[in-house]
Coordinates of C-alpha atoms in Angstrom, one line a residue:
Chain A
X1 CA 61.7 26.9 -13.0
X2 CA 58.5 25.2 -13.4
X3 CA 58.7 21.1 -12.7
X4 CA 57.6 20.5 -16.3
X5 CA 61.0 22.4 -17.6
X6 CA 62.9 20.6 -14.8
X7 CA 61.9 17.8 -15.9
X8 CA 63.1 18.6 -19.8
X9 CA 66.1 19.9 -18.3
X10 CA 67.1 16.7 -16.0
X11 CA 66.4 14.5 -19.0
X12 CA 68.4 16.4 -21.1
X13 CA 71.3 15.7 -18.9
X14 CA 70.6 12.0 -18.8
X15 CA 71.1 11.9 -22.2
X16 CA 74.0 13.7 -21.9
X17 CA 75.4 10.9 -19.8
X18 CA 74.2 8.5 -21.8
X19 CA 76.2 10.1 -24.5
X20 CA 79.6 10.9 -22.3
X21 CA 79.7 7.2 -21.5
X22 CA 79.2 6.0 -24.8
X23 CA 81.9 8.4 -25.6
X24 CA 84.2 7.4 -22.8
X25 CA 83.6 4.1 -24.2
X26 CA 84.9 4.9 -27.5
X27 CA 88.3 6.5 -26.1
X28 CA 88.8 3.2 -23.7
X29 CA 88.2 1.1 -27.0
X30 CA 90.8 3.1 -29.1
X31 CA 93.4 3.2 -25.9
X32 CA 93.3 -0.5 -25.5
X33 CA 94.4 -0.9 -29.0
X34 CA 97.2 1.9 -27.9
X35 CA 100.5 0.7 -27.6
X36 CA 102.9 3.0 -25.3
X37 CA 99.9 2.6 -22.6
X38 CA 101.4 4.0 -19.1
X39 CA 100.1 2.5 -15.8
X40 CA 98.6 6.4 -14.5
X41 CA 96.3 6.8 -17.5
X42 CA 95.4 2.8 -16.6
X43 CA 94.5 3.9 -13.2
X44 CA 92.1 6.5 -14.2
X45 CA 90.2 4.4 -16.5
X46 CA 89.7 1.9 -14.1
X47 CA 89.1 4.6 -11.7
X48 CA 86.0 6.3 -14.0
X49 CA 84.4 2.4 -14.8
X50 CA 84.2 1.4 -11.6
X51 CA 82.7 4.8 -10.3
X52 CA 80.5 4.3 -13.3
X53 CA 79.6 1.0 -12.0
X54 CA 78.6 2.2 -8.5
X55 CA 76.5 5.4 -9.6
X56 CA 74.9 3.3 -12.8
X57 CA 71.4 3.0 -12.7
X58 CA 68.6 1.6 -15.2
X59 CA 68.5 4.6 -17.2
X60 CA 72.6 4.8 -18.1
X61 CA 73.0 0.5 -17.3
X62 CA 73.3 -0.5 -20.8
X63 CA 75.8 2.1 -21.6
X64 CA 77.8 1.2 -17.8
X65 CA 77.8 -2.9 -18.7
X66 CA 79.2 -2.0 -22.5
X67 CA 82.2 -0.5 -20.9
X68 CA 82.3 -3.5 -18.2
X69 CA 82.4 -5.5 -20.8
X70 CA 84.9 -4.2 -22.8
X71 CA 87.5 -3.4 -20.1
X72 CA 86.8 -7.0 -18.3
X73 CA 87.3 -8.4 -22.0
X74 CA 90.7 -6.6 -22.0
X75 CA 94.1 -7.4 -20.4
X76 CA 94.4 -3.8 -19.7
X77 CA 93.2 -4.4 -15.7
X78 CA 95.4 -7.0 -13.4
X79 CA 93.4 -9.9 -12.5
X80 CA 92.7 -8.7 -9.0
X81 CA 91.0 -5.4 -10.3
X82 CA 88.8 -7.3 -12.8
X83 CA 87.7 -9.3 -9.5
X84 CA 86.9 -6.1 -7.9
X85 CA 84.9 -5.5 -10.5
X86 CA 83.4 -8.8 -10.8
X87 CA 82.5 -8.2 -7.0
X88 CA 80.7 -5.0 -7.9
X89 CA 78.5 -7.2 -10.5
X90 CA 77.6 -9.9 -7.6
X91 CA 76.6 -6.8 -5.1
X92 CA 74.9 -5.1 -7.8
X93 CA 73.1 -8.0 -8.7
X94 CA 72.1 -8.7 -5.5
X95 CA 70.4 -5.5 -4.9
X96 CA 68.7 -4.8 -8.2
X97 CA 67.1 -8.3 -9.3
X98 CA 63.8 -6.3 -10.2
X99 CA 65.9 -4.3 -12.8
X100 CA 65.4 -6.8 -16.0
X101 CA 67.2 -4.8 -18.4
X102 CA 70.0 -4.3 -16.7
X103 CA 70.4 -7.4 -15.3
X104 CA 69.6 -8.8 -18.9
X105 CA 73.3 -6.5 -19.6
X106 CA 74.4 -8.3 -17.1
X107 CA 73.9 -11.8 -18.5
X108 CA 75.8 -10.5 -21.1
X109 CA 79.2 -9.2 -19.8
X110 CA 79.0 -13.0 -18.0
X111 CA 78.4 -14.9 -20.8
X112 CA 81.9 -12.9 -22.2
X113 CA 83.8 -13.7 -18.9
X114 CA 83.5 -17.3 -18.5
X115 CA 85.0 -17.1 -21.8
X116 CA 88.1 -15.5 -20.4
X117 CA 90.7 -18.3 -19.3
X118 CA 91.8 -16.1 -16.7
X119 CA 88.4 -16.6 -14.8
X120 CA 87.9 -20.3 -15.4
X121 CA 91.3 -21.7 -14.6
X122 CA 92.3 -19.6 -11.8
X123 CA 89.5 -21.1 -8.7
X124 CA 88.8 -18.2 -6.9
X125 CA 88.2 -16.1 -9.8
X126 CA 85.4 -19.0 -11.2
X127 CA 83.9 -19.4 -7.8
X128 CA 83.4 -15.6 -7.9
X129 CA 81.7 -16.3 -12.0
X130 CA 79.6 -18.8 -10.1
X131 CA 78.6 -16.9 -7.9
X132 CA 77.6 -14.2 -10.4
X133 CA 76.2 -16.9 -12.1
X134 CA 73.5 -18.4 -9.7
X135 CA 72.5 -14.8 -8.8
X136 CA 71.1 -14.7 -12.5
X137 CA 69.7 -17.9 -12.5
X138 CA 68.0 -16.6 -9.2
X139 CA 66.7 -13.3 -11.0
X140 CA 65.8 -15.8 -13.9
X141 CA 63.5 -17.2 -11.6
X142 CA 62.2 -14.8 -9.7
X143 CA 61.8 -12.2 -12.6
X144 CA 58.4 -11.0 -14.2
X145 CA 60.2 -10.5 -17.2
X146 CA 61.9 -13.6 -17.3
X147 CA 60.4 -14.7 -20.9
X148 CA 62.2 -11.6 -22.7
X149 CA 65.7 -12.5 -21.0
X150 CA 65.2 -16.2 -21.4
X151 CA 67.5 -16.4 -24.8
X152 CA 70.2 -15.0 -23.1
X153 CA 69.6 -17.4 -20.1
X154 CA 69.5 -20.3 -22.3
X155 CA 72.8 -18.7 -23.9
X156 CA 74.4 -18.2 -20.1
X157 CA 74.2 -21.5 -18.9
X158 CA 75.1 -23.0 -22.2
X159 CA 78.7 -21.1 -22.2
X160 CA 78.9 -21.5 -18.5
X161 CA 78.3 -25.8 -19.1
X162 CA 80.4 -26.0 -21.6
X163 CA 83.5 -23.9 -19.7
X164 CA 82.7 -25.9 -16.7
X165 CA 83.5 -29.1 -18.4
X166 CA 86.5 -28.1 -20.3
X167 CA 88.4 -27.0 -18.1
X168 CA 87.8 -30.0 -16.5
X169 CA 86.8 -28.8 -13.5
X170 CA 85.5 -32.2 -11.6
X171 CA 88.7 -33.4 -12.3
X172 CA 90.2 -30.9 -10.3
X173 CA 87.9 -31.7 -7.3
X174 CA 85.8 -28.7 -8.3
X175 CA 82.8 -31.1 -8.4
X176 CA 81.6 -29.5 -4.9
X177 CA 80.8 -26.0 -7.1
X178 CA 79.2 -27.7 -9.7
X179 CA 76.9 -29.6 -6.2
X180 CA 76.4 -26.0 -5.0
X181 CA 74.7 -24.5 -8.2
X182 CA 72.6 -27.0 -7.6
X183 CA 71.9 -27.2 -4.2
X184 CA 71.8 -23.3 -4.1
X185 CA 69.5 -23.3 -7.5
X186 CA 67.3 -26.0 -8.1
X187 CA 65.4 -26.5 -4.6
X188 CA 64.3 -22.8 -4.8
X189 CA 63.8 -22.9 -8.3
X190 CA 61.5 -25.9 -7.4
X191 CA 59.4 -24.2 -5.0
X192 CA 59.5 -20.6 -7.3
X193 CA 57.1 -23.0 -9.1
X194 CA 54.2 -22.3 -7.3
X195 CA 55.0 -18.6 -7.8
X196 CA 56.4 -18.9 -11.5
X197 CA 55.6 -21.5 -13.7
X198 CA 58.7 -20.4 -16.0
X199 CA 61.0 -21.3 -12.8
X200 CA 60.4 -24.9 -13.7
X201 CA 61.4 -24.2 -17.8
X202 CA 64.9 -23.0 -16.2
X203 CA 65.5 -26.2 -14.0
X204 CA 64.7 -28.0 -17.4
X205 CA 66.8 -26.3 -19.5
X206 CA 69.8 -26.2 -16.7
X207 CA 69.4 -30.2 -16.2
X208 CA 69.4 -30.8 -19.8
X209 CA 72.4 -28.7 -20.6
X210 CA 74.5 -30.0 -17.4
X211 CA 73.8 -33.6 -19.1
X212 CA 74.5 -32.9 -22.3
X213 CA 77.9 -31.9 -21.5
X214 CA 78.3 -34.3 -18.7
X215 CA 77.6 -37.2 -21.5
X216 CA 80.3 -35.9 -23.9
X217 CA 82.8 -36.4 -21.0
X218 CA 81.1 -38.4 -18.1
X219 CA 84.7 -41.0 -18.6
X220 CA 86.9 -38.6 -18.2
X221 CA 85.4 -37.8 -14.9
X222 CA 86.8 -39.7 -12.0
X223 CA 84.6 -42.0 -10.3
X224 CA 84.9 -40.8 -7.0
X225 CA 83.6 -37.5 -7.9
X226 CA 80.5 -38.5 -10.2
X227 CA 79.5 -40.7 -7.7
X228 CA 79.5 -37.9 -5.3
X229 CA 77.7 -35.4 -8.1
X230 CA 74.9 -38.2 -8.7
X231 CA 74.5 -38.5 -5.4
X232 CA 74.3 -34.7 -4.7
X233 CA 71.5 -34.9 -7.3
X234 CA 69.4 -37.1 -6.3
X235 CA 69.3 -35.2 -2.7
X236 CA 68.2 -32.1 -4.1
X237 CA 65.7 -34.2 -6.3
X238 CA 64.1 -35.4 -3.8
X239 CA 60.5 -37.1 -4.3
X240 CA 59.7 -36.0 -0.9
X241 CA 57.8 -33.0 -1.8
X242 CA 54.3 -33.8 -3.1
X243 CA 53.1 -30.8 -2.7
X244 CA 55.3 -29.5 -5.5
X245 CA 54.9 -33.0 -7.8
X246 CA 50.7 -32.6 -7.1
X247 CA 50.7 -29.0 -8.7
X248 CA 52.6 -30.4 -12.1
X249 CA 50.5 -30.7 -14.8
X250 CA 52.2 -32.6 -17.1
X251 CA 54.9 -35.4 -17.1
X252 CA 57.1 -32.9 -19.2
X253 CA 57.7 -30.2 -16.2
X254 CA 58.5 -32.8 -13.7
X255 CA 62.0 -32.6 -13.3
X256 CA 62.9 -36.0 -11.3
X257 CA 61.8 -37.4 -14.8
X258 CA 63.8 -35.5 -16.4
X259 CA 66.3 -36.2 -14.3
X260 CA 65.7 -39.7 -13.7
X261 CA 65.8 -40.1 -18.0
X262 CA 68.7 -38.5 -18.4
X263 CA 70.2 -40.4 -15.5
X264 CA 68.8 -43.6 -17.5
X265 CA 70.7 -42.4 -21.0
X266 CA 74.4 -42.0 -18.9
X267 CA 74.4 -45.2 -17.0
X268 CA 73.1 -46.8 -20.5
X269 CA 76.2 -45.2 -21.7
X270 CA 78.5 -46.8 -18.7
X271 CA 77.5 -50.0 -19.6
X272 CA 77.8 -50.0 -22.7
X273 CA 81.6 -48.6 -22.4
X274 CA 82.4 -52.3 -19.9
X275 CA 84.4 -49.8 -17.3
X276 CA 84.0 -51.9 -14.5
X277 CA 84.5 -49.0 -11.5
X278 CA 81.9 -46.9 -13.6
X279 CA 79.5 -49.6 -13.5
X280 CA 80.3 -50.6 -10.3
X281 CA 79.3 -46.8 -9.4
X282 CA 75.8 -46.9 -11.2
X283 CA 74.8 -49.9 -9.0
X284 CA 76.0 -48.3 -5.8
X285 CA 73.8 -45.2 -6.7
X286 CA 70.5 -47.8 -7.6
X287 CA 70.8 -49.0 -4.3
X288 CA 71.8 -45.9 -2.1
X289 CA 69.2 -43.5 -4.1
X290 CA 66.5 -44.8 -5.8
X291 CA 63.0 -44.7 -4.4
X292 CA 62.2 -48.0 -6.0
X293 CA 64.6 -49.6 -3.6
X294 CA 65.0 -47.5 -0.8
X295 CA 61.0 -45.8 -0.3
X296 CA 58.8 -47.8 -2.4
X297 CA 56.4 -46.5 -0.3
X298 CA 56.8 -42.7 -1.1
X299 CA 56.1 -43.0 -4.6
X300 CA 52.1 -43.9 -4.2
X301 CA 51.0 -40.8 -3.5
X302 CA 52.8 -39.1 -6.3
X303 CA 51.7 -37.7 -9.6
X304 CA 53.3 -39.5 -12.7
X305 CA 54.5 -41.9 -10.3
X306 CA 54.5 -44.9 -13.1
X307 CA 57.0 -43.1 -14.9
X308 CA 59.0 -42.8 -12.6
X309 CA 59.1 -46.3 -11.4
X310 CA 59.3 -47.5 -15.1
X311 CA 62.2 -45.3 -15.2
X312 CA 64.1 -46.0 -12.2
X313 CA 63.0 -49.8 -12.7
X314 CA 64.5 -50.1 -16.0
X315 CA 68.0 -48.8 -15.2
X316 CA 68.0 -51.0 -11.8
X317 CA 66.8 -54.0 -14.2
X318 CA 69.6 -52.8 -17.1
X319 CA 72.4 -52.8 -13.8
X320 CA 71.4 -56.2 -12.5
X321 CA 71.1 -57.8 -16.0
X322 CA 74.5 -56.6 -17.0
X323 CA 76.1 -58.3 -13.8
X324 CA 74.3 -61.6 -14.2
X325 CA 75.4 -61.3 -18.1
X326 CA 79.0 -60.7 -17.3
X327 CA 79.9 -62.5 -14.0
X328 CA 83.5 -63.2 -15.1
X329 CA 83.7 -59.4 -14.1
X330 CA 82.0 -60.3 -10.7
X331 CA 84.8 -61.0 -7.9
X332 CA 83.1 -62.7 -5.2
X333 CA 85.3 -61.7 -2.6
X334 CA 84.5 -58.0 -3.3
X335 CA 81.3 -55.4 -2.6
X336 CA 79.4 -56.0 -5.8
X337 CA 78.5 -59.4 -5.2
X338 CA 76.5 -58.8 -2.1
X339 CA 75.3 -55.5 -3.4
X340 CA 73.8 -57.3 -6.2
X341 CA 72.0 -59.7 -4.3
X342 CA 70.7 -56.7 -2.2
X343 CA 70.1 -54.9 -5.8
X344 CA 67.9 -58.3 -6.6
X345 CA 66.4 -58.8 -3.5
X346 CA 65.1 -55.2 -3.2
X347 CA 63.7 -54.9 -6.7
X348 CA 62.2 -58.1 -6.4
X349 CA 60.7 -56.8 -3.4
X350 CA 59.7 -53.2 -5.0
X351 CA 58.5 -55.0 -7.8
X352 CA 55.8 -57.5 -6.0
X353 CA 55.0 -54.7 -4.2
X354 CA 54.2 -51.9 -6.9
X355 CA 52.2 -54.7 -8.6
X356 CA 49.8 -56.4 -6.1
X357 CA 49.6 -53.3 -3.8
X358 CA 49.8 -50.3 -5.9
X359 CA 48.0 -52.0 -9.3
X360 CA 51.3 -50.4 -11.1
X361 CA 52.1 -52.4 -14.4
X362 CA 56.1 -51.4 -13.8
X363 CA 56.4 -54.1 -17.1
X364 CA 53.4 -54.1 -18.6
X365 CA 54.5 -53.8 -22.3
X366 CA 57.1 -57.0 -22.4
X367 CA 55.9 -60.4 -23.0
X368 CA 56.2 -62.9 -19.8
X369 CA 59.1 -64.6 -20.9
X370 CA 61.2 -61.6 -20.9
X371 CA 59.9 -60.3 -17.7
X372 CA 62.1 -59.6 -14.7
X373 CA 61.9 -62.1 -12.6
X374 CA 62.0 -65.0 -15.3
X375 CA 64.8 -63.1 -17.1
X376 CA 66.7 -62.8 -13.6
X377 CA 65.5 -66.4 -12.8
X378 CA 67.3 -67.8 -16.0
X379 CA 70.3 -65.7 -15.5
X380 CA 70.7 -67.3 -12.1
X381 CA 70.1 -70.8 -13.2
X382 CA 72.5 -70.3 -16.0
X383 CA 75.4 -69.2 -13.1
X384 CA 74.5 -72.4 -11.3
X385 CA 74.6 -74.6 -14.2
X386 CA 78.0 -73.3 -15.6
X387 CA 79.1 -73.9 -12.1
X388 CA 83.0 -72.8 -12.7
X389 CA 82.8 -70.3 -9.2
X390 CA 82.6 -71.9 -6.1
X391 CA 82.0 -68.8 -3.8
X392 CA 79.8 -67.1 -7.1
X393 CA 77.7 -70.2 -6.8
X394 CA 77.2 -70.4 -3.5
X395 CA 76.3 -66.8 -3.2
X396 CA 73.4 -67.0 -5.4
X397 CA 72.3 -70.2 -3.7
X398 CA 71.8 -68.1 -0.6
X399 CA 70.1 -65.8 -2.7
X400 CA 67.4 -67.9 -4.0
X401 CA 66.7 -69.5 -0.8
X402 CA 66.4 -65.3 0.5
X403 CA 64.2 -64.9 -2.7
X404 CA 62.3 -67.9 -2.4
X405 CA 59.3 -66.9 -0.6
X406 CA 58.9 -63.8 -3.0
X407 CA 59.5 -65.6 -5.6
X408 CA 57.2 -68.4 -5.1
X409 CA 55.0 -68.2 -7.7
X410 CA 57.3 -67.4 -10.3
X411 CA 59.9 -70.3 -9.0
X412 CA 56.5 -72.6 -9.6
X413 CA 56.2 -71.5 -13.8
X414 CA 60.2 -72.0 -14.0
X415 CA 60.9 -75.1 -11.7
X416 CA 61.3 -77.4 -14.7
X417 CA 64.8 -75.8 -15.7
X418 CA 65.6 -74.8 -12.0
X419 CA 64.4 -78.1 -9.9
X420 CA 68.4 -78.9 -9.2
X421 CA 69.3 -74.9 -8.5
X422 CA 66.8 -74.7 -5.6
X423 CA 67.4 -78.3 -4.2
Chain B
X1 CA 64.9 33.1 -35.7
X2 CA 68.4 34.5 -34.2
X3 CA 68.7 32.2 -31.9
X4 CA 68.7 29.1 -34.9
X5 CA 70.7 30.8 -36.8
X6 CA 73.6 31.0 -33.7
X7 CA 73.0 27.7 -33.0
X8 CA 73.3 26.4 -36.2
X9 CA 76.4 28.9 -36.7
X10 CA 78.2 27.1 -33.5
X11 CA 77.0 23.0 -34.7
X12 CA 78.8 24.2 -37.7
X13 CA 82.0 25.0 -35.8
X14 CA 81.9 22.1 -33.9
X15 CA 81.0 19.8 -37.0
X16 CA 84.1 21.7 -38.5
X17 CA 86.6 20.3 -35.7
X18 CA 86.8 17.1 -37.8
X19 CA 88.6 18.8 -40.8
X20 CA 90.6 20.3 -38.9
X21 CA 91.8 17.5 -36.7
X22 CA 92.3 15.8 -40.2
X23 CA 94.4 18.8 -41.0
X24 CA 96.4 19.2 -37.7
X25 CA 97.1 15.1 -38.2
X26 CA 98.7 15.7 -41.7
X27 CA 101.0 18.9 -40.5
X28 CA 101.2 18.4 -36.9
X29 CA 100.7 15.2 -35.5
X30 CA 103.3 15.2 -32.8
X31 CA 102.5 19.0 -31.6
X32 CA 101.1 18.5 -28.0
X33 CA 100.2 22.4 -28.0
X34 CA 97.9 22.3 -30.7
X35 CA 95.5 19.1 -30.0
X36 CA 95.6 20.5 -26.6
X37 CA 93.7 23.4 -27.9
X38 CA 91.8 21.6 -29.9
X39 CA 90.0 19.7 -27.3
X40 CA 90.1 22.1 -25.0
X41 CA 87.5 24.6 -26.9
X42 CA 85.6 21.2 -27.9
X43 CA 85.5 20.8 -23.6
X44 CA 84.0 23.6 -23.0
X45 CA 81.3 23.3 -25.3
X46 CA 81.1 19.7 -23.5
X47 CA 79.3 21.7 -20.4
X48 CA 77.0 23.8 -22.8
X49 CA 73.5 24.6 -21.8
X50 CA 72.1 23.5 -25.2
X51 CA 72.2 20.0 -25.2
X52 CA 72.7 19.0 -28.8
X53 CA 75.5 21.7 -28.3
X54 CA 77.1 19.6 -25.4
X55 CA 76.3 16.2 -27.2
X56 CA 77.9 17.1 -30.3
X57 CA 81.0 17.6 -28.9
X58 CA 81.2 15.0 -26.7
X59 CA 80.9 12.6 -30.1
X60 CA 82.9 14.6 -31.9
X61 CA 85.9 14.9 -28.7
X62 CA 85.8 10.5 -28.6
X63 CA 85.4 10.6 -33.0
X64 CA 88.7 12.7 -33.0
X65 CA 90.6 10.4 -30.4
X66 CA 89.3 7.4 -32.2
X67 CA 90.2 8.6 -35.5
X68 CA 94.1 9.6 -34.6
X69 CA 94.8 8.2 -30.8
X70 CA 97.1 5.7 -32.3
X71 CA 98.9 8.1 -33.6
X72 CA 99.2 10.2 -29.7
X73 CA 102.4 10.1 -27.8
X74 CA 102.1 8.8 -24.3
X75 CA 102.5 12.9 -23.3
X76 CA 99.4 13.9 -25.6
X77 CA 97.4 10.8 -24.4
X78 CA 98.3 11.8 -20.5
X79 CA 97.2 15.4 -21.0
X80 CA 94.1 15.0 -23.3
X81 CA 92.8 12.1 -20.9
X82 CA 93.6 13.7 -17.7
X83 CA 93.8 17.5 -17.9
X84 CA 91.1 18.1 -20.4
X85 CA 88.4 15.5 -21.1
X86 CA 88.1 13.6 -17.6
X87 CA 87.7 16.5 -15.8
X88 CA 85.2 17.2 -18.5
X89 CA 83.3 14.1 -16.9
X90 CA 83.5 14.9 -13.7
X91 CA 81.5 18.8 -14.5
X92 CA 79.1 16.6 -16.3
X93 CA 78.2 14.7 -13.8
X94 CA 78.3 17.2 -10.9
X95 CA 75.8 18.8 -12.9
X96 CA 73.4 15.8 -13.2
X97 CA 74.0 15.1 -9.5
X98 CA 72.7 18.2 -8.7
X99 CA 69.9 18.1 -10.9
X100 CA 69.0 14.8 -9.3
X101 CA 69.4 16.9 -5.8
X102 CA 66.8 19.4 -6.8
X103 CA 64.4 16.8 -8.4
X104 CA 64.7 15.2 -4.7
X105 CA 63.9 18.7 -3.1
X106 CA 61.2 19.4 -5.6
X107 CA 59.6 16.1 -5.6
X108 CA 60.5 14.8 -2.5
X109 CA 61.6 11.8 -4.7
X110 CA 62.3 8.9 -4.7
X111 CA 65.1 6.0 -3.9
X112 CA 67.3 5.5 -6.8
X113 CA 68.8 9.0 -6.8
X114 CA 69.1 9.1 -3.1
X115 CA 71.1 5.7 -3.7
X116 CA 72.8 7.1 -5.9
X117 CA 74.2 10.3 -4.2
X118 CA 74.8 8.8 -1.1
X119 CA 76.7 6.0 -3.7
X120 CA 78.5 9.0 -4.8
X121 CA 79.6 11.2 -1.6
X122 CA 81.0 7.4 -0.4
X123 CA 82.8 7.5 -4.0
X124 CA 83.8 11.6 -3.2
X125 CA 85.2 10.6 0.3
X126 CA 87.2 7.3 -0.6
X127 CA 88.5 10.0 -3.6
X128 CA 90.0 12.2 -0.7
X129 CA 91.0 9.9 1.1
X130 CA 93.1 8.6 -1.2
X131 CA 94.3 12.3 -2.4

């Protein structure tokens, strides 16, 4: 036999496969919908899909993941053989990442599980679906083919969002998993950048559809644990990387802006709802996390760097404004008081600073009367003058006098209404 | 010329076993003995040489299943699945297997298939193991 007929003969046989499996596919269909089913002729089946599993390559994968698919989709398998299974996929996907069409399969018998209630409300079975989940995120990134999968990617991570918030999972003090997609994503999606400029396009997409669904249930989320998952966020989105932010070419890929916006829409929502622990939250993360306050410095030598101080400085500014706005909320003897003053002090700071030293217009489109410090100035003169706290009072007293020197020249333009404040 | 004709001769057969399932389901639907037979000549035209030969029965075995399997008792079910078409499956892919050995020999070729025999001999020893 010549190679030429070999090769007829061997892809003969392929298609033969092909066509077996298809056909093994159709008799598992038409026995799941059998109703005297007996645990032996179980056993087989599961037998034959998981050696079809192991053995499947790119030519026969598309017939393989159909009958994945359809016996993971079942309740024909216990839950502890559709986790063997589910293992398989992670192993499988761990050693074929360059196979796009079959990984593309792949996205599809996930998408289909995290539907399954059995996977998403048991915890070791949906740490195992996350699991599969950031490997195809991974090949997302690292794929040549990416464009042609990234529909289904898009798809993926929408059904995986919106299962992960249902079920309520941060609730449940799953809020770590959700930290570990990210922390386990996003910094190597970050620096696939470089490599692949769709890479970025995926972070995008998986920011915007985490805060989507976070925003149509951000209150029914525990404090404790958002604050830990805004937190978590901000760490992975760290500025400190300017090799990555110099290689951006526009504002739109940058994903601290994205982030930083969409950050800017949920605490928006928080105060607007008056939650006081929510709120409470929002300050604590201006103060522990953003650059503004913490590493004014950092943010010179970035790209798009006004945006992201106008950003960060508008939801610090929104924070602040709502406490001076709402002091019956305030109780001196707690936390927020003096972590407003430190909000104030710091901004103030960050704000001189960006201005005279970094020739950054943080305000540039509001008229003087309604900028920062005169709004925050009035605000505090208002406190003073109402005079009904004692300790509130005395607090901001302090404050002014910690202020004064940076506030100087503003105090000057304002010391009409504030002459009795200061003195 | 012959060798059409005798090919088209046996399709027609094989293309034949619908009506006749469709008959067998009407008169005898609970006789193991005779669907046993049935799919028993449509296995062994499942290992054919002639591919379309092969293919078309492997269609036609699953069409027939899907067309009356509700119908099966548990016995038929037990025997058609075990005794007759998954031993089928196992013949079909010994003999890609080996194919794949030979297009290793013959080409000194390449990753995937060695992968995916060594995948299988760990499949064929965790079988007898368990035997």
């Amino acid at each position: 036999m010549n190679n030429q007929d070999f090769e007829s003969i061997s892809l003969q046989w392929q298609e033969t496969i092909k066509i077996l499996i298809q056909s093994f596919n159709k008799i598992l269909n038409k026995y799941l919908t059998y109703k005297e089913k007996t645990p032996a002729i179980v056993e087989k089946i599961y037998e034959k899909s998981f050696y079809l599993f192991r053995i499947t390559n790119k030519s026969i994968f598309n017939e393989v993941s159909i009958v994945i698919k359809n016996l993971l989709n079942s309740n024909l398998l216990t839950t502890r053989k559709k986790q063997t299974l589910l293992e398989e996929i992670e192993g499988w996907l761990k050693r074929n990442k360059n196979q796009g069409q079959a990984v593309h399969d792949m996205m599809n018998v996930i998408i289909m599980v995290s539907d399954d209630p059995t996977f998403t409300t048991d915890r070791v079975n949906f740490e195992l679906i996350l699991r599969i989940y950031i490997e195809i995120v991974y090949f997302a990134a690292f794929s040549t083919e990416y464009s042609t999968y990234f529909y289904n990617l898009e798809l993926m991570c929408k059904a995986f969002m919106k299962k992960l918030f249902t079920i309520n999972v941060l609730n449940e003090g799953l809020a770590m998993e959700i930290k570990e997609v990210f922390v386990k994503c996003l910094p190597e999606l970050l620096v696939t950048k470089v490599i692949n400029k769709k890479a970025n396009e995926t972070s995008n997409i998986f920011l915007h559809l985490f805060f989507d669904e976070l925003e149509n249930s951000i209150m029914t989320i525990e404090v404790a644990h958002l604050k830990k998952l805004f937190c978590s966020l901000f760490s992975i989105m760290t500025l400190k990387n300017p090799q990555y932010f110099s290689l951006i070419e526009n504002e739109g890929q940058c994903l601290y802006i994205s982030f930083i916006r969409r950050f800017k829409s949920v605490s928006e929502k928080i105060i607007a709802s008056g939650e006081q622990g929510y709120i409470d939250m929002i300050l604590e993360i201006v103060l522990e996390k953003f650059s503004l306050i913490t590493d004014p410095y950092s943010l010179k030598s970035l790209k798009f760097k006004e945006e992201m101080v106008k950003q960060e400085f508008q939801i610090a500014k929104q924070i602040v404004l709502y406490y001076l706005t709402n002091q019956n909320s305030i109780d001196p003897s707690k936390m927020p008081v003096q972590k407003l003053c430190k909000c104030l002090k710091q901004l103030n700071i960050a704000y001189v600073r960006l201005e005279q030293t970094y020739d950054l217009k943080v305000e540039a489109e509001v008229s003087p009367e309604n900028q920062f410090s005169t709004v925050i100035f009035n605000h505090l003169h208002k406190i003073l003058d109402s005079g009904k706290d004692n300790a509130l009072t005395l607090r901001v007293l302090e404050l002014l006098l910690e202020l004064f020197e940076d506030f100087s020249q503003k105090l000057e333009s304002c010391t009409a209404s504030t002459k009795l404040s200061v003195h | 010329m012959r060798v059409t004709e005798s090919k088209n001769f046996r399709y027609g057969i094989i293309e034949y076993f619908y009506a006749i399932s469709d008959h067998i389901s009407k008169h005898f639907m609970q006789n193991e003995a005779i669907w046993l037979e049935l799919f028993s000549f449509l296995n062994i035209n499942a290992e054919e040489k002639d591919p379309e030969i092969r293919n078309s029965s492997l269609n036609i075995f699953a069409g027939i299943i899907n067309n009356y399997g509700n119908e099966y008792t548990p016995a038929i079910w037990q025997k058609v699945l075990e005794d007759i078409y998954l031993k089928s499956f196992d013949k079909i892919f010994e003999v890609y297997f080996n194919l794949l050995r030979e297009e290793i020999k013959i080409k000194s070729l390449p990753d995937t298939p060695e992968y995916i025999l060594s995948l299988k001999d760990d499949f064929d020893l965790l079988k007898k193991a368990k035997e």
